[in-house]
Amino acid sequence: MIPLLVICVYLLLLLGLGIFASTMFRGSSQDYMLASHSIGPFLLLMSLFGTTMTAFALVGSTGEAYAEGVGVYGLLASSSGIIHSLCFFVLGIKLWSLGKKYGYTTQIQFFRDRLQSDKIGVLLFPILVGLVIPYLLIGVMASGTVVSAVSEGAFSSMFAEYDYGVPNWLGSLVISIVVLIYVFFGGMRGTAWANAFQTIVFMILGVITFWVISDNLGGVQAASEAVAKRNPSKLMRAVAESDEQKYEKAFATWQSLAEFNYANKKADGELLTPEQKAKAIADYKGPPIGNWKARAEANLAVANNLINISIAEKNDAFIEQDDRVMPTEKPTWWDKEVMTGHELNEFHRNENAVLQAYEDPIYSKNLGHPNDLINPDKPELGNKWTRKRTAGVYRATKWSPEEPRAMSMLVFVTYMFIPLSVGMFPHLFQHWLTAKSAQSFKLPVVAHPLFIAVVWIPCVLVGVWATSAVVPGTERALIPPHFNPNAVLPFMVANMSGPFLSGLLTAGVLAAIMSSLDSQFLCIGTMFTEDIVVHYGGKKRFTDKQVLITARCFIIAIVAVTYILSLYEPRRVFTLGVWTFSGFSSLFPLVFAALYWKRLTKPGAYACVITAIGLWCLFFYMSDMALNPHFTVFGMMPVATMVPAAAIAMVVVSLMTKPPSEEHLERFFPKKNSQTTS
Amino acid sequence: MRYVVWLLVVALIILHQDLWYWDDRTLVWGFMPITLLWQGGISVGAGFVWFLATIFAWPTDLIEEAQQEAEGGE
């Protein structure tokens, strides 16, 4: 309950800040959407940084480092430090100056004016909104997950199916309402203030968490040395030979379990005699967790050569044991070769299979309220298991061992295209326009990479250390196999700090989430109002107050739609995040050319947008609608094909079509500045 | 100096591809993986290069013009 109370206090503080910011509201739509261009360097830095750092900054970086090793920092963080500031510098300042000159509020207004095309807005509006919505969903859903995880056991009898904690849907709803309130009343100024406050919160709490966890692991040196000993691959981007050997051995053991289960099922559970079963259990040396009896019997069956199944049956057995989807048409090698672990991982896993764990007494016998003891007479057995822990035991004892994977060099290099997305984020465009003066950009440009380092390096180290942390006094891994990477940071905090710090850290994670959500909500409301309602309704038709009401109403509608969408398909949206960024990145050539290339034409811009989105849809479909998280194109990130293709289409079509008039271009490329600014 | 700044940005992008540390698991100071230290250094280097950019490559004329036009009206 303490973590929940800490979170509630934090949310109340945030609401207070939003209400305070609203007292400075000047009542006009310009003030609501752009804070009357009054944001100075510090607030601009905090709002830009807070907006670009989502849940991935704390939870995601730790989880990704746990799964992929220290290479994650280079993949996502240091590249962002270079590219984000590059976009602020090369695009942000120039767009700010044009916005100041011509009074733009949204990206689409700029493109309509620059390209002399009304229809470009019709094309871009659904694409931009369509790409922002999955981004919003990530935040809304992650907030519900985080609140639910930290409040486990907070209630005595309610919400048993949510481990007696706050249900995900309720957590998401509360966070959405809090963000909605301060965006609704405070507008851009409230958002900027809230972002500044929340950015400070999550940066400070991230560093505190790092020290508490490292202290509990015996210090930074002991924690890293444990990784060097147990999981050396996590300290680099290649796979260490020792990890490869460990995996091969574990996979062979798992294969024998899968084959035994298959053969035993075929023999109606009578592959072993009762005496053999008793002997197998008596001889078993491992921990009595999950379906350990099957493992004990498998050991005996293998030792006595009792498993006789064909190669095809073995492959069927592996698919079944690992809860993979059996192919409708089996490959030609199916009855000739036993599949490798790598081949097994190519088949989709049915994640819903884990629901069996709640029904199967083998896994669910200890399920209950996490504050109750399993057996009051034997307190050493510990507390009852949550549903998450029960599912964890199911995965850890049933599924195949995790294959160590080296990072692909081509993927690493081409990941540099992903941070280009900030160049086309509509919410960042709006933040750029809020700057009081161009001087305000200096601090964000310089400090952004340093802030990324302050947040990410401790998180990456904690994620890597988590791979090798052990239960004190034993050699048993603290975190079981197949652990959800997004739960690594909350798990480490919960196990290595008190409930108060746990609540504080959760508040920090929520801060990172909300500081992105608010800008996105505001931006979508602004786009709808300016680019659709006012643009097609006519500027004179609406009073400033009506414009303001429209923006606010649309924000409420968008929050409602996002919230409703968040109640469906919770698993796949996280993968959609990378696709969202890729979509925005593929539109980067358009904004760059619009600012720096006079020869860009209207048809060229259409070619760019259509190529970018066409390829995005094609690759998205080819990746099984984002089900395949390791999908590549020519061995590279899909975005590495999308960006050059969109750029080439834009250049070729522009060169083939009539250039814009000199008179029009003069507005965007004044002659006196052309030599020094481009 | 403006060109030097942009060359430094290109150098950062190249240095960021630290393929030479791909399979190096050395722990610097006993705890810091060498590739993480290198990439952290890239972030610090980026901060420094962007600081130079604000001094030597700042688009002053563009900014002044925007300011003047905004003040003078469209």
PDB file of N, CA and C in Angstrom, chain A residues 194-248:
ATOM      1  N   ALA A 194       4.927  20.975 -16.261  1.00  0.00           N
ATOM      2  CA  ALA A 194       4.827  19.587 -15.780  1.00  0.00           C
ATOM      3  C   ALA A 194       5.983  18.753 -16.316  1.00  0.00           C
ATOM      4  N   ASN A 195       6.362  18.977 -17.576  1.00  0.00           N
ATOM      5  CA  ASN A 195       7.488  18.230 -18.148  1.00  0.00           C
ATOM      6  C   ASN A 195       8.778  18.529 -17.404  1.00  0.00           C
ATOM      7  N   ALA A 196       8.994  19.800 -17.083  1.00  0.00           N
ATOM      8  CA  ALA A 196      10.222  20.181 -16.377  1.00  0.00           C
ATOM      9  C   ALA A 196      10.271  19.485 -15.022  1.00  0.00           C
ATOM     10  N   PHE A 197       9.155  19.558 -14.312  1.00  0.00           N
ATOM     11  CA  PHE A 197       9.090  18.928 -12.991  1.00  0.00           C
ATOM     12  C   PHE A 197       9.324  17.417 -13.112  1.00  0.00           C
ATOM     13  N   GLN A 198       8.657  16.796 -14.063  1.00  0.00           N
ATOM     14  CA  GLN A 198       8.730  15.332 -14.183  1.00  0.00           C
ATOM     15  C   GLN A 198      10.105  14.877 -14.672  1.00  0.00           C
ATOM     16  N   THR A 199      10.731  15.684 -15.525  1.00  0.00           N
ATOM     17  CA  THR A 199      12.061  15.309 -16.006  1.00  0.00           C
ATOM     18  C   THR A 199      13.050  15.322 -14.842  1.00  0.00           C
ATOM     19  N   ILE A 200      12.959  16.347 -13.998  1.00  0.00           N
ATOM     20  CA  ILE A 200      13.839  16.397 -12.822  1.00  0.00           C
ATOM     21  C   ILE A 200      13.580  15.177 -11.940  1.00  0.00           C
ATOM     22  N   VAL A 201      12.307  14.853 -11.741  1.00  0.00           N
ATOM     23  CA  VAL A 201      11.942  13.715 -10.886  1.00  0.00           C
ATOM     24  C   VAL A 201      12.557  12.423 -11.416  1.00  0.00           C
ATOM     25  N   PHE A 202      12.370  12.136 -12.700  1.00  0.00           N
ATOM     26  CA  PHE A 202      12.846  10.826 -13.164  1.00  0.00           C
ATOM     27  C   PHE A 202      14.361  10.755 -13.293  1.00  0.00           C
ATOM     28  N   MET A 203      15.004  11.903 -13.495  1.00  0.00           N
ATOM     29  CA  MET A 203      16.483  11.871 -13.547  1.00  0.00           C
ATOM     30  C   MET A 203      17.066  11.626 -12.158  1.00  0.00           C
ATOM     31  N   ILE A 204      16.554  12.340 -11.167  1.00  0.00           N
ATOM     32  CA  ILE A 204      17.093  12.175  -9.811  1.00  0.00           C
ATOM     33  C   ILE A 204      16.807  10.766  -9.284  1.00  0.00           C
ATOM     34  N   LEU A 205      15.580  10.305  -9.482  1.00  0.00           N
ATOM     35  CA  LEU A 205      15.220   8.991  -8.967  1.00  0.00           C
ATOM     36  C   LEU A 205      15.981   7.867  -9.668  1.00  0.00           C
ATOM     37  N   GLY A 206      16.279   8.060 -10.923  1.00  0.00           N
ATOM     38  CA  GLY A 206      17.065   7.063 -11.662  1.00  0.00           C
ATOM     39  C   GLY A 206      18.440   6.902 -11.035  1.00  0.00           C
ATOM     40  N   VAL A 207      19.079   8.009 -10.703  1.00  0.00           N
ATOM     41  CA  VAL A 207      20.424   7.947 -10.107  1.00  0.00           C
ATOM     42  C   VAL A 207      20.359   7.339  -8.701  1.00  0.00           C
ATOM     43  N   ILE A 208      19.328   7.713  -7.916  1.00  0.00           N
ATOM     44  CA  ILE A 208      19.199   7.145  -6.557  1.00  0.00           C
ATOM     45  C   ILE A 208      19.017   5.625  -6.643  1.00  0.00           C
ATOM     46  N   THR A 209      18.165   5.206  -7.550  1.00  0.00           N
ATOM     47  CA  THR A 209      17.913   3.772  -7.712  1.00  0.00           C
ATOM     48  C   THR A 209      19.198   3.027  -8.051  1.00  0.00           C
ATOM     49  N   PHE A 210      19.996   3.635  -8.916  1.00  0.00           N
ATOM     50  CA  PHE A 210      21.269   3.025  -9.316  1.00  0.00           C
ATOM     51  C   PHE A 210      22.150   2.766  -8.085  1.00  0.00           C
ATOM     52  N   TRP A 211      22.252   3.744  -7.217  1.00  0.00           N
ATOM     53  CA  TRP A 211      23.133   3.574  -6.060  1.00  0.00           C
ATOM     54  C   TRP A 211      22.588   2.550  -5.074  1.00  0.00           C
ATOM     55  N   VAL A 212      21.272   2.559  -4.873  1.00  0.00           N
ATOM     56  CA  VAL A 212      20.686   1.590  -3.939  1.00  0.00           C
ATOM     57  C   VAL A 212      20.903   0.166  -4.456  1.00  0.00           C
ATOM     58  N   ILE A 213      20.646  -0.038  -5.729  1.00  0.00           N
ATOM     59  CA  ILE A 213      20.776  -1.394  -6.292  1.00  0.00           C
ATOM     60  C   ILE A 213      22.237  -1.839  -6.295  1.00  0.00           C
ATOM     61  N   SER A 214      23.146  -0.953  -6.722  1.00  0.00           N
ATOM     62  CA  SER A 214      24.558  -1.356  -6.759  1.00  0.00           C
ATOM     63  C   SER A 214      25.066  -1.672  -5.357  1.00  0.00           C
ATOM     64  N   ASP A 215      24.594  -0.918  -4.381  1.00  0.00           N
ATOM     65  CA  ASP A 215      24.992  -1.173  -2.997  1.00  0.00           C
ATOM     66  C   ASP A 215      24.533  -2.562  -2.564  1.00  0.00           C
ATOM     67  N   ASN A 216      23.300  -2.907  -2.914  1.00  0.00           N
ATOM     68  CA  ASN A 216      22.763  -4.214  -2.542  1.00  0.00           C
ATOM     69  C   ASN A 216      23.452  -5.366  -3.256  1.00  0.00           C
ATOM     70  N   LEU A 217      24.038  -5.071  -4.403  1.00  0.00           N
ATOM     71  CA  LEU A 217      24.734  -6.137  -5.149  1.00  0.00           C
ATOM     72  C   LEU A 217      26.200  -6.242  -4.723  1.00  0.00           C
ATOM     73  N   GLY A 218      26.581  -5.497  -3.697  1.00  0.00           N
ATOM     74  CA  GLY A 218      27.964  -5.570  -3.189  1.00  0.00           C
ATOM     75  C   GLY A 218      28.882  -4.528  -3.805  1.00  0.00           C
ATOM     76  N   GLY A 219      28.320  -3.538  -4.448  1.00  0.00           N
ATOM     77  CA  GLY A 219      29.131  -2.484  -5.079  1.00  0.00           C
ATOM     78  C   GLY A 219      29.212  -2.668  -6.576  1.00  0.00           C
ATOM     79  N   VAL A 220      29.611  -1.603  -7.261  1.00  0.00           N
ATOM     80  CA  VAL A 220      29.611  -1.634  -8.729  1.00  0.00           C
ATOM     81  C   VAL A 220      30.575  -2.689  -9.273  1.00  0.00           C
ATOM     82  N   GLN A 221      31.727  -2.820  -8.596  1.00  0.00           N
ATOM     83  CA  GLN A 221      32.740  -3.761  -9.089  1.00  0.00           C
ATOM     84  C   GLN A 221      32.243  -5.214  -8.970  1.00  0.00           C
ATOM     85  N   ALA A 222      31.699  -5.545  -7.796  1.00  0.00           N
ATOM     86  CA  ALA A 222      31.214  -6.921  -7.585  1.00  0.00           C
ATOM     87  C   ALA A 222      30.084  -7.234  -8.566  1.00  0.00           C
ATOM     88  N   ALA A 223      29.218  -6.260  -8.803  1.00  0.00           N
ATOM     89  CA  ALA A 223      28.072  -6.496  -9.693  1.00  0.00           C
ATOM     90  C   ALA A 223      28.547  -6.771 -11.120  1.00  0.00           C
ATOM     91  N   SER A 224      29.528  -5.993 -11.604  1.00  0.00           N
ATOM     92  CA  SER A 224      30.020  -6.200 -12.977  1.00  0.00           C
ATOM     93  C   SER A 224      30.850  -7.481 -13.085  1.00  0.00           C
ATOM     94  N   GLU A 225      31.611  -7.774 -12.038  1.00  0.00           N
ATOM     95  CA  GLU A 225      32.415  -9.014 -12.077  1.00  0.00           C
ATOM     96  C   GLU A 225      31.520 -10.248 -12.124  1.00  0.00           C
ATOM     97  N   ALA A 226      30.363 -10.177 -11.455  1.00  0.00           N
ATOM     98  CA  ALA A 226      29.414 -11.310 -11.510  1.00  0.00           C
ATOM     99  C   ALA A 226      28.945 -11.529 -12.944  1.00  0.00           C
ATOM    100  N   VAL A 227      28.757 -10.455 -13.679  1.00  0.00           N
ATOM    101  CA  VAL A 227      28.322 -10.579 -15.082  1.00  0.00           C
ATOM    102  C   VAL A 227      29.456 -11.196 -15.902  1.00  0.00           C
ATOM    103  N   ALA A 228      30.688 -10.733 -15.671  1.00  0.00           N
ATOM    104  CA  ALA A 228      31.841 -11.276 -16.404  1.00  0.00           C
ATOM    105  C   ALA A 228      31.956 -12.779 -16.174  1.00  0.00           C
ATOM    106  N   LYS A 229      31.564 -13.220 -14.989  1.00  0.00           N
ATOM    107  CA  LYS A 229      31.688 -14.649 -14.652  1.00  0.00           C
ATOM    108  C   LYS A 229      30.510 -15.461 -15.210  1.00  0.00           C
ATOM    109  N   ARG A 230      29.289 -14.939 -15.060  1.00  0.00           N
ATOM    110  CA  ARG A 230      28.107 -15.747 -15.391  1.00  0.00           C
ATOM    111  C   ARG A 230      27.529 -15.492 -16.785  1.00  0.00           C
ATOM    112  N   ASN A 231      27.557 -14.256 -17.235  1.00  0.00           N
ATOM    113  CA  ASN A 231      26.961 -13.922 -18.545  1.00  0.00           C
ATOM    114  C   ASN A 231      27.847 -12.947 -19.316  1.00  0.00           C
ATOM    115  N   PRO A 232      29.079 -13.357 -19.659  1.00  0.00           N
ATOM    116  CA  PRO A 232      30.007 -12.394 -20.278  1.00  0.00           C
ATOM    117  C   PRO A 232      29.482 -11.765 -21.568  1.00  0.00           C
ATOM    118  N   SER A 233      28.578 -12.456 -22.258  1.00  0.00           N
ATOM    119  CA  SER A 233      28.063 -11.893 -23.519  1.00  0.00           C
ATOM    120  C   SER A 233      27.361 -10.563 -23.296  1.00  0.00           C
ATOM    121  N   LYS A 234      26.847 -10.344 -22.092  1.00  0.00           N
ATOM    122  CA  LYS A 234      26.102  -9.110 -21.824  1.00  0.00           C
ATOM    123  C   LYS A 234      27.014  -7.884 -21.741  1.00  0.00           C
ATOM    124  N   LEU A 235      28.346  -8.116 -21.672  1.00  0.00           N
ATOM    125  CA  LEU A 235      29.279  -6.991 -21.570  1.00  0.00           C
ATOM    126  C   LEU A 235      29.766  -6.536 -22.943  1.00  0.00           C
ATOM    127  N   MET A 236      29.288  -7.199 -23.990  1.00  0.00           N
ATOM    128  CA  MET A 236      29.726  -6.848 -25.359  1.00  0.00           C
ATOM    129  C   MET A 236      28.564  -7.112 -26.320  1.00  0.00           C
ATOM    130  N   ARG A 237      28.858  -7.083 -27.614  1.00  0.00           N
ATOM    131  CA  ARG A 237      27.771  -7.305 -28.564  1.00  0.00           C
ATOM    132  C   ARG A 237      27.883  -8.644 -29.292  1.00  0.00           C
ATOM    133  N   ALA A 238      28.988  -9.368 -29.032  1.00  0.00           N
ATOM    134  CA  ALA A 238      29.144 -10.716 -29.598  1.00  0.00           C
ATOM    135  C   ALA A 238      28.723 -11.725 -28.526  1.00  0.00           C
ATOM    136  N   VAL A 239      28.696 -13.018 -28.896  1.00  0.00           N
ATOM    137  CA  VAL A 239      28.354 -14.050 -27.918  1.00  0.00           C
ATOM    138  C   VAL A 239      29.637 -14.720 -27.440  1.00  0.00           C
ATOM    139  N   ALA A 240      29.822 -14.784 -26.127  1.00  0.00           N
ATOM    140  CA  ALA A 240      31.011 -15.440 -25.566  1.00  0.00           C
ATOM    141  C   ALA A 240      30.900 -16.949 -25.758  1.00  0.00           C
ATOM    142  N   GLU A 241      32.046 -17.592 -25.982  1.00  0.00           N
ATOM    143  CA  GLU A 241      32.034 -19.039 -26.229  1.00  0.00           C
ATOM    144  C   GLU A 241      31.431 -19.793 -25.046  1.00  0.00           C
ATOM    145  N   SER A 242      31.737 -19.327 -23.842  1.00  0.00           N
ATOM    146  CA  SER A 242      31.238 -20.027 -22.648  1.00  0.00           C
ATOM    147  C   SER A 242      29.701 -19.962 -22.593  1.00  0.00           C
ATOM    148  N   ASP A 243      29.124 -18.827 -23.021  1.00  0.00           N
ATOM    149  CA  ASP A 243      27.658 -18.706 -23.027  1.00  0.00           C
ATOM    150  C   ASP A 243      27.049 -19.635 -24.076  1.00  0.00           C
ATOM    151  N   GLU A 244      27.749 -19.747 -25.215  1.00  0.00           N
ATOM    152  CA  GLU A 244      27.280 -20.630 -26.289  1.00  0.00           C
ATOM    153  C   GLU A 244      27.253 -22.076 -25.792  1.00  0.00           C
ATOM    154  N   GLN A 245      28.343 -22.483 -25.102  1.00  0.00           N
ATOM    155  CA  GLN A 245      28.417 -23.866 -24.599  1.00  0.00           C
ATOM    156  C   GLN A 245      27.343 -24.127 -23.538  1.00  0.00           C
ATOM    157  N   LYS A 246      27.150 -23.132 -22.674  1.00  0.00           N
ATOM    158  CA  LYS A 246      26.146 -23.272 -21.609  1.00  0.00           C
ATOM    159  C   LYS A 246      24.761 -23.468 -22.221  1.00  0.00           C
ATOM    160  N   TYR A 247      24.506 -22.729 -23.297  1.00  0.00           N
ATOM    161  CA  TYR A 247      23.205 -22.811 -23.954  1.00  0.00           C
ATOM    162  C   TYR A 247      23.014 -24.184 -24.595  1.00  0.00           C
ATOM    163  N   GLU A 248      24.049 -24.648 -25.302  1.00  0.00           N
ATOM    164  CA  GLU A 248      23.950 -25.953 -25.985  1.00  0.00           C
ATOM    165  C   GLU A 248      23.605 -27.061 -24.988  1.00  0.00           C
TER     166      GLU A 248
END
